[in-house]
CSV table of C-alpha atoms (C1' of nucleotides) in Angstrom, one decimal:
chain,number,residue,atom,x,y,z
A,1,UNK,CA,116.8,100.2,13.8
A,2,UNK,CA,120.2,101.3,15.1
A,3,UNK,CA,121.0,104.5,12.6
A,4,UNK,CA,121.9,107.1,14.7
A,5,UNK,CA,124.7,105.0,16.1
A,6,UNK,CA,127.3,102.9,14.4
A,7,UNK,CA,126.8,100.1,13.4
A,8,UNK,CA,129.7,98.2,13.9
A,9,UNK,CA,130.3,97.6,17.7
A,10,UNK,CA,134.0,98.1,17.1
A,11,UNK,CA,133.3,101.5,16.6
A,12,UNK,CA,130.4,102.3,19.1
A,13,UNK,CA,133.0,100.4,21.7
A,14,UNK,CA,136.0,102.7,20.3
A,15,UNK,CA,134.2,105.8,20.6
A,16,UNK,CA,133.2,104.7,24.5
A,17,UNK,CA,137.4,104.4,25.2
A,18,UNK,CA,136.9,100.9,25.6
A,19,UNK,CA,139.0,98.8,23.4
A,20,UNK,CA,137.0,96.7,21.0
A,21,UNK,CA,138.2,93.4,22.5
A,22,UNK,CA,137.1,90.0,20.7
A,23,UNK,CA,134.9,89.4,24.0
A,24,UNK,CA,133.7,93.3,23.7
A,25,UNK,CA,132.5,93.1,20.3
A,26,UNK,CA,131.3,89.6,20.3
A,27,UNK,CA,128.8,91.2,23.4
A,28,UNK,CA,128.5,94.0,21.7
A,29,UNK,CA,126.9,92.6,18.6
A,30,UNK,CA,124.8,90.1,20.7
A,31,UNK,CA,123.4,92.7,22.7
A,32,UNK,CA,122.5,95.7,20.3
A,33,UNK,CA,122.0,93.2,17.3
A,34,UNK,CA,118.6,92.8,17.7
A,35,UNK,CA,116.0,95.7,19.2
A,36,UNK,CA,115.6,96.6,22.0
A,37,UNK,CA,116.5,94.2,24.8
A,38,UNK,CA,116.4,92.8,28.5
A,39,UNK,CA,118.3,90.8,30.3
A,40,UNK,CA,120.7,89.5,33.2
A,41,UNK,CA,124.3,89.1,33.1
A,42,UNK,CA,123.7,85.1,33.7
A,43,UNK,CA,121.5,85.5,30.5
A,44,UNK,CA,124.0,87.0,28.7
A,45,UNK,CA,127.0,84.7,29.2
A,46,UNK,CA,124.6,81.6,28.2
A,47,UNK,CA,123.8,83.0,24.9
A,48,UNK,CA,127.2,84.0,24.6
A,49,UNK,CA,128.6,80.4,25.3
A,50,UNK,CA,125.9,78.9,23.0
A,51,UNK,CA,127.0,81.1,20.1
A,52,UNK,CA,130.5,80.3,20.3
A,53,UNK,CA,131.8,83.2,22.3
A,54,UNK,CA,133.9,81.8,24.4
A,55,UNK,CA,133.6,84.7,27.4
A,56,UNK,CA,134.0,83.8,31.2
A,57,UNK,CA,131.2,85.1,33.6
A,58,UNK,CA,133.5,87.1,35.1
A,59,UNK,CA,134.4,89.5,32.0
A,60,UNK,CA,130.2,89.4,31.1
A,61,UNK,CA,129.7,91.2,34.4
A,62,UNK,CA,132.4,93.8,34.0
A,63,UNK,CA,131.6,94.5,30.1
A,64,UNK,CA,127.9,94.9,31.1
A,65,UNK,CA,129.3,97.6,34.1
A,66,UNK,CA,131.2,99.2,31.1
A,67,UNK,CA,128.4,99.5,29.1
A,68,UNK,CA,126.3,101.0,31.3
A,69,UNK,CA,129.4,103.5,32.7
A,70,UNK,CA,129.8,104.1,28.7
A,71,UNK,CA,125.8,105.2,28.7
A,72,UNK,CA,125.4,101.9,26.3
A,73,UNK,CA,123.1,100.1,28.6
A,74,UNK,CA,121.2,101.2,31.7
A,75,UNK,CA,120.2,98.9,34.8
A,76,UNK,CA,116.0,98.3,35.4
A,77,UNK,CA,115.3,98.5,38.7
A,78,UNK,CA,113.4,95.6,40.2
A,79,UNK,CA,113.2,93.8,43.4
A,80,UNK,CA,115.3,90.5,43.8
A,81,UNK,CA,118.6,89.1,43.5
A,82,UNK,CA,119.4,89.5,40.2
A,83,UNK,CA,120.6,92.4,38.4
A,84,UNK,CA,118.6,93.6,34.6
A,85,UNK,CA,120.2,95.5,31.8
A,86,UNK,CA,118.4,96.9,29.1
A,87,UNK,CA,120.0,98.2,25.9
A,88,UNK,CA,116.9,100.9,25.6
A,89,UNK,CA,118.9,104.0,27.7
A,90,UNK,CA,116.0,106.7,26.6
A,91,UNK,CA,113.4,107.7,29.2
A,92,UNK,CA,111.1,105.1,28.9
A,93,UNK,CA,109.3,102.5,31.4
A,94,UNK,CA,108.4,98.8,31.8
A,95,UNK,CA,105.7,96.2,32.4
A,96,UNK,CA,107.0,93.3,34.3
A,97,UNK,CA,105.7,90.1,34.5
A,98,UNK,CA,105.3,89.0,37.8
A,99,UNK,CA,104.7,85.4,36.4
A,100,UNK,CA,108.0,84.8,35.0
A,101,UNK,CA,110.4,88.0,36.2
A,102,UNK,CA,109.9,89.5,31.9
A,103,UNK,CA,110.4,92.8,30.8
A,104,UNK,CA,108.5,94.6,28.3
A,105,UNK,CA,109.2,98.4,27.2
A,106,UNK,CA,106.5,101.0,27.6
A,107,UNK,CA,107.1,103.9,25.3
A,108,UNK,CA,106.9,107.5,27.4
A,109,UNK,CA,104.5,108.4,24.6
A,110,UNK,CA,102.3,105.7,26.1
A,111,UNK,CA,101.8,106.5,29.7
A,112,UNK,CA,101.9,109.9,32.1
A,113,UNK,CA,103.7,111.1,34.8
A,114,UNK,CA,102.7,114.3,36.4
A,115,UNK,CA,101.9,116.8,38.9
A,116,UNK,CA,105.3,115.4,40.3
A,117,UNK,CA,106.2,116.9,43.5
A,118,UNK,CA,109.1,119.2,44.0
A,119,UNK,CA,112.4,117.6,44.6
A,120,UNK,CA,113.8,118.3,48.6
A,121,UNK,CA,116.0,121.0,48.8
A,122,UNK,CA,119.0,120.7,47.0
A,123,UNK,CA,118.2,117.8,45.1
A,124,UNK,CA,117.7,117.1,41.6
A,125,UNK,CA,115.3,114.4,40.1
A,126,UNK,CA,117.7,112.1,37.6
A,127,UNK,CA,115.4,109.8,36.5
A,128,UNK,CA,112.2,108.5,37.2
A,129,UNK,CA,111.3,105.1,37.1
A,130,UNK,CA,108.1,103.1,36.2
A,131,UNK,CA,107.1,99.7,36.9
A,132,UNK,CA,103.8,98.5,36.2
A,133,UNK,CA,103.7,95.1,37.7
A,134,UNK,CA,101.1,92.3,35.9
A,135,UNK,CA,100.1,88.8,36.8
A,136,UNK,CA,98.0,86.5,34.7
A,137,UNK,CA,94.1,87.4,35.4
A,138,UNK,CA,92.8,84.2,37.0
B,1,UNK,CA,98.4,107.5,64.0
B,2,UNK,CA,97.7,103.6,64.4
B,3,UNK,CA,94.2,103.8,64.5
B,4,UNK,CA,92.0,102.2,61.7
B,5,UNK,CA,94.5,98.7,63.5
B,6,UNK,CA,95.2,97.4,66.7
B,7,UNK,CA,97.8,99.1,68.9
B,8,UNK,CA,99.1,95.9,70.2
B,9,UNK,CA,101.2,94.2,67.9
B,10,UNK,CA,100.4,91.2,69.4
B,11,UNK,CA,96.4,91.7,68.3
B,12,UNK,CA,98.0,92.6,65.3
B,13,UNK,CA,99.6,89.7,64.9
B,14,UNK,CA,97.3,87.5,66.2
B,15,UNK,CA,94.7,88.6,63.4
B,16,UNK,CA,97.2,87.2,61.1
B,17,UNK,CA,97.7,84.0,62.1
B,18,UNK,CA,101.1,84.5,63.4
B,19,UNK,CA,101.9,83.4,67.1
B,20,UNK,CA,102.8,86.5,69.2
B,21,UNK,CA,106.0,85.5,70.0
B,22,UNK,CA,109.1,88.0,72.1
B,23,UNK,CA,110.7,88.8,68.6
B,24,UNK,CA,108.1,89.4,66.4
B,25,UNK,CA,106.5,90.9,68.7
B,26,UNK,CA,109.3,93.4,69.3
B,27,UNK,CA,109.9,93.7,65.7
B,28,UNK,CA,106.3,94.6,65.2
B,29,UNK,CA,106.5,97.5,68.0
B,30,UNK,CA,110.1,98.7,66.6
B,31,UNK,CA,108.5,98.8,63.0
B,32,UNK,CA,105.1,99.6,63.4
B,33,UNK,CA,105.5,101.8,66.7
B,34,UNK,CA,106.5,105.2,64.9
B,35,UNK,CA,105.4,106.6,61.6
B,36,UNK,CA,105.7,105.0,57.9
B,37,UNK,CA,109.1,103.6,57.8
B,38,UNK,CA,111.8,102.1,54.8
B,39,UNK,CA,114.3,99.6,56.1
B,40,UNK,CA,116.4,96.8,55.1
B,41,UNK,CA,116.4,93.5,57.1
B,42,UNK,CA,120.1,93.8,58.4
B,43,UNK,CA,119.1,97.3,59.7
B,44,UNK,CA,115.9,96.1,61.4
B,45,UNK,CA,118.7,93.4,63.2
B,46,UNK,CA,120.8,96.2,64.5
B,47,UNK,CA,118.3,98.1,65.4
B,48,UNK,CA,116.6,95.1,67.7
B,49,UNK,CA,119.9,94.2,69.1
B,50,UNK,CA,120.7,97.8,70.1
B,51,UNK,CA,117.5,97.6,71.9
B,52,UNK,CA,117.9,94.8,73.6
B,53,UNK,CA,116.3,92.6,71.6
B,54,UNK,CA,117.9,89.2,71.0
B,55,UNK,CA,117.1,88.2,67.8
B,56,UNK,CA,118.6,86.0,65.1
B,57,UNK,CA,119.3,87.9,62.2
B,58,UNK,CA,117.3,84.4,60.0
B,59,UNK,CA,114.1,85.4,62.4
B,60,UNK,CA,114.4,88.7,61.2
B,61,UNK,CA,114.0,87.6,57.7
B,62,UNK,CA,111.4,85.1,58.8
B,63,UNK,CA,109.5,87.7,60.3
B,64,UNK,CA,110.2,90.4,57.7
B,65,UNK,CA,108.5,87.8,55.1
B,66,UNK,CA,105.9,86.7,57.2
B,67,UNK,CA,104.8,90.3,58.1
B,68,UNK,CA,104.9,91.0,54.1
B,69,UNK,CA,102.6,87.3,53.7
B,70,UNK,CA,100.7,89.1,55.9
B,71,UNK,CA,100.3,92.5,54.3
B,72,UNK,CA,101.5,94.5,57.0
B,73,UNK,CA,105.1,95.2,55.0
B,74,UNK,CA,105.5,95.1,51.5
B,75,UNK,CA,109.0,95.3,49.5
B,76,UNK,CA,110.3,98.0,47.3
B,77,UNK,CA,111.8,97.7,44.3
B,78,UNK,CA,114.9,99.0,43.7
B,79,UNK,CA,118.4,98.0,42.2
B,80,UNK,CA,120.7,96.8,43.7
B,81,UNK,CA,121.3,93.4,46.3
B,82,UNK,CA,119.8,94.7,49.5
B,83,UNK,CA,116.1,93.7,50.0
B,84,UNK,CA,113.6,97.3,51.0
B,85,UNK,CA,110.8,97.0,53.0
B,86,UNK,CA,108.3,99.5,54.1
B,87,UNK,CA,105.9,99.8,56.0
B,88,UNK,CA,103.0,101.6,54.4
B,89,UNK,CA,101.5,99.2,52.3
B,90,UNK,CA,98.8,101.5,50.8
B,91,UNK,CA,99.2,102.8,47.5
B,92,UNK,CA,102.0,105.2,47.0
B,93,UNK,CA,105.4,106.0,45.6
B,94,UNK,CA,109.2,107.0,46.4
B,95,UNK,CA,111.8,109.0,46.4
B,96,UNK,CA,115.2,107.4,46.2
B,97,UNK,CA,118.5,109.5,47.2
B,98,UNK,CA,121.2,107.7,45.1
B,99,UNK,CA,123.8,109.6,47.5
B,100,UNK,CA,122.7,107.1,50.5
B,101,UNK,CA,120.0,104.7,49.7
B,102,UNK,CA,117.3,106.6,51.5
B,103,UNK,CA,113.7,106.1,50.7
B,104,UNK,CA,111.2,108.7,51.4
B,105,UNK,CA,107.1,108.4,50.5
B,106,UNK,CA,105.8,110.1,48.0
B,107,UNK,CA,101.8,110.6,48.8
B,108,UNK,CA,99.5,109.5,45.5
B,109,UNK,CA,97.4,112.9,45.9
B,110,UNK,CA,101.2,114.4,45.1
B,111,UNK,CA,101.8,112.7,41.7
B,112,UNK,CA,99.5,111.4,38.7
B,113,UNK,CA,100.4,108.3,36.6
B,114,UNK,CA,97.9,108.7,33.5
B,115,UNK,CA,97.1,107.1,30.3
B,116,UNK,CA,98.3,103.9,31.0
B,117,UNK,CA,98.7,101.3,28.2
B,118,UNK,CA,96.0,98.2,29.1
B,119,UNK,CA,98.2,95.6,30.0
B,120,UNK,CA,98.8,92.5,27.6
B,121,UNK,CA,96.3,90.0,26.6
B,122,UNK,CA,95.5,88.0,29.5
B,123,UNK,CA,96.9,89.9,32.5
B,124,UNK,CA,96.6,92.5,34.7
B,125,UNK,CA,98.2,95.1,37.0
B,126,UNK,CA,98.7,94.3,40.1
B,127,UNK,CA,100.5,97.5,41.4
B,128,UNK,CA,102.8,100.3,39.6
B,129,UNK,CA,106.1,101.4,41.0
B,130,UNK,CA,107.1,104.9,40.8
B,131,UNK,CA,110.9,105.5,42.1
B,132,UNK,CA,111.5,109.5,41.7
B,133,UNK,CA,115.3,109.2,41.3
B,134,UNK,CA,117.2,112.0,43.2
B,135,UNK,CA,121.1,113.3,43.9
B,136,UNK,CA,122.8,116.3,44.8
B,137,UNK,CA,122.6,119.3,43.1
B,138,UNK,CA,126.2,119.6,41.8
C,1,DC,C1',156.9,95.9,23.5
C,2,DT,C1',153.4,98.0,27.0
C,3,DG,C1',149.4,98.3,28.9
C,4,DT,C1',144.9,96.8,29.2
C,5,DG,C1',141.6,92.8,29.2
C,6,DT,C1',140.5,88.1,30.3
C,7,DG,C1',139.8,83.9,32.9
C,8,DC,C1',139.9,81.2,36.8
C,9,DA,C1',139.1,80.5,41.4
C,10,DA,C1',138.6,82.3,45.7
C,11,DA,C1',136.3,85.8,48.4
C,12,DC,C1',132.2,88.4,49.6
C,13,DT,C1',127.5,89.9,50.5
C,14,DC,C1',122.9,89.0,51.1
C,15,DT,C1',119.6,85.6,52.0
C,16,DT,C1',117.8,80.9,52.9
C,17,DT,C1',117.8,76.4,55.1
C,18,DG,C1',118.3,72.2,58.3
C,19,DC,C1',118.1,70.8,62.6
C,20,DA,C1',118.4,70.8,67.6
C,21,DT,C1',116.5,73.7,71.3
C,22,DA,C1',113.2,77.0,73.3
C,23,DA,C1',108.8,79.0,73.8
C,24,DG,C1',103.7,79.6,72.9
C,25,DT,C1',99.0,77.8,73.8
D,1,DA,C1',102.1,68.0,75.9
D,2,DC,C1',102.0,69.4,71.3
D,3,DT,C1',103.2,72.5,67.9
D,4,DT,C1',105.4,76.2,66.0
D,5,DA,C1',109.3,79.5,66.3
D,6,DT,C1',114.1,80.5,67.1
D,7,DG,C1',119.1,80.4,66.6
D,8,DC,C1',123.1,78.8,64.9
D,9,DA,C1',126.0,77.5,61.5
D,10,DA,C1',126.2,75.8,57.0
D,11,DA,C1',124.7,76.2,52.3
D,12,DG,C1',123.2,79.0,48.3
D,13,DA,C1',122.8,82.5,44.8
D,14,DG,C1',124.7,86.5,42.6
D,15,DT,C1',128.5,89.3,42.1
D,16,DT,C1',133.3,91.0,42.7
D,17,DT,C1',138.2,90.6,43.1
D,18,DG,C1',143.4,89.2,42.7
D,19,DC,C1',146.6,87.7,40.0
D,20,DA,C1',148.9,85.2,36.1
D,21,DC,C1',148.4,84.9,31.2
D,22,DA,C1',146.8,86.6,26.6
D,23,DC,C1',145.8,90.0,23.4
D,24,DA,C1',145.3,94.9,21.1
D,25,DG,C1',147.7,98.8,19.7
DNA sequence: CTGTGTGCAAACTCTTTGCATAAGT
DNA sequence: ACTTATGCAAAGAGTTTGCACACAG
């Protein structure tokens, strides 16, 4: 599932220049352990706490910023007040479940963008970002 | 440019249910007077004020989420804590300039989102979100 | 040892709410 | 008059920050 990369998060974190802190790794294996994943930082710190990782808020919101600045995670963009990560950084897009705020991955190989307009002068596209939004029918 | 609705916002918002008060109003005629339009609540306040609009900056969220009850706003999603709202609720996409915030539409003739996965047992799509990501070249 | 990371609490930003006052019909 | 909307200030939610202490190299 994760071959391409190291496996141990000490060394993923090490090659990033960030030092592979308890609080790091213990993240670090929570949050590329298992597939692909979504998730706040509130989230993160819970199932941290529950697991034994004793980790404050505070050092779950700046290791999830250093993950993403490391290219480790990537942010979902989504209306409301809290912020998503998702451990998936390839080009890929989401369903979200209206009902409940959920995140699902659609693989690029699954849907199609094209016929994109030119980018205004002087600017480059980065990224491109799709949200198919679903409620419950009925 | 307004045509297919009624130019007075107070019609306008009278076919909605909502009482044509001074402020919303106003705030329909700043918003609705002058093109498609992307703007955040607090910049919808300054705006009023600088025209001489006294307004509360809580009425301006009132009314900013009355007018999207209403279907004459809707929000945009994008990261980050500030709340978008635009004004062209028809279907249709963005460009986002990570250098300021700045939305700009994207018309649906210019741009084709194909093959789409069929949603999950049980649901269906409401709406799809396309955010063309741009900066700066170099 | 030396420098970076962590935790706590306080600060901050954006948004919502409660309640007395003002305005619409 | 009766009802709904507004404004203010206070409360909330999510996130960031400052600084003393702890830990990795």
């Amino acid at each position: 599932m994760t071959d391409k990369i190291p496996e141990l998060p000490s060394e993923r974190l090490r090659m990033t220049g960030l030092r592979p802190t308890r609080q790091r790794v213990a993240l670090a294996e929570l949050l590329f352990g298992s597939g692909d994943r979504h998730f706040t930082a509130e989230m993160v710190h819970a199932e941290a706490v529950q697991n034994g990782v004793p980790v404050s808020l505070a050092t779950v919101y700046n290791t999830l910023h250093q993950f993403v600045q490391a290219g480790l995670l990537r942010e979902v963009a989504i209306e409301g007040s809290k912020t998503y990560f998702d451990t998936k950084t390839s080009n890929h897009f989401h369903f979200f479940f209206e009902k409940d705020g959920t995140l699902v991955d659609i693989e690029p190989a699954d849907i199609k963008v094209e016929n994109l307009p030119k980018p205004p002068e002087g600017t480059e596209i980065t990224r491109i970002d799709v949200l198919v939004r679903l409620t419950p029918i009925k």
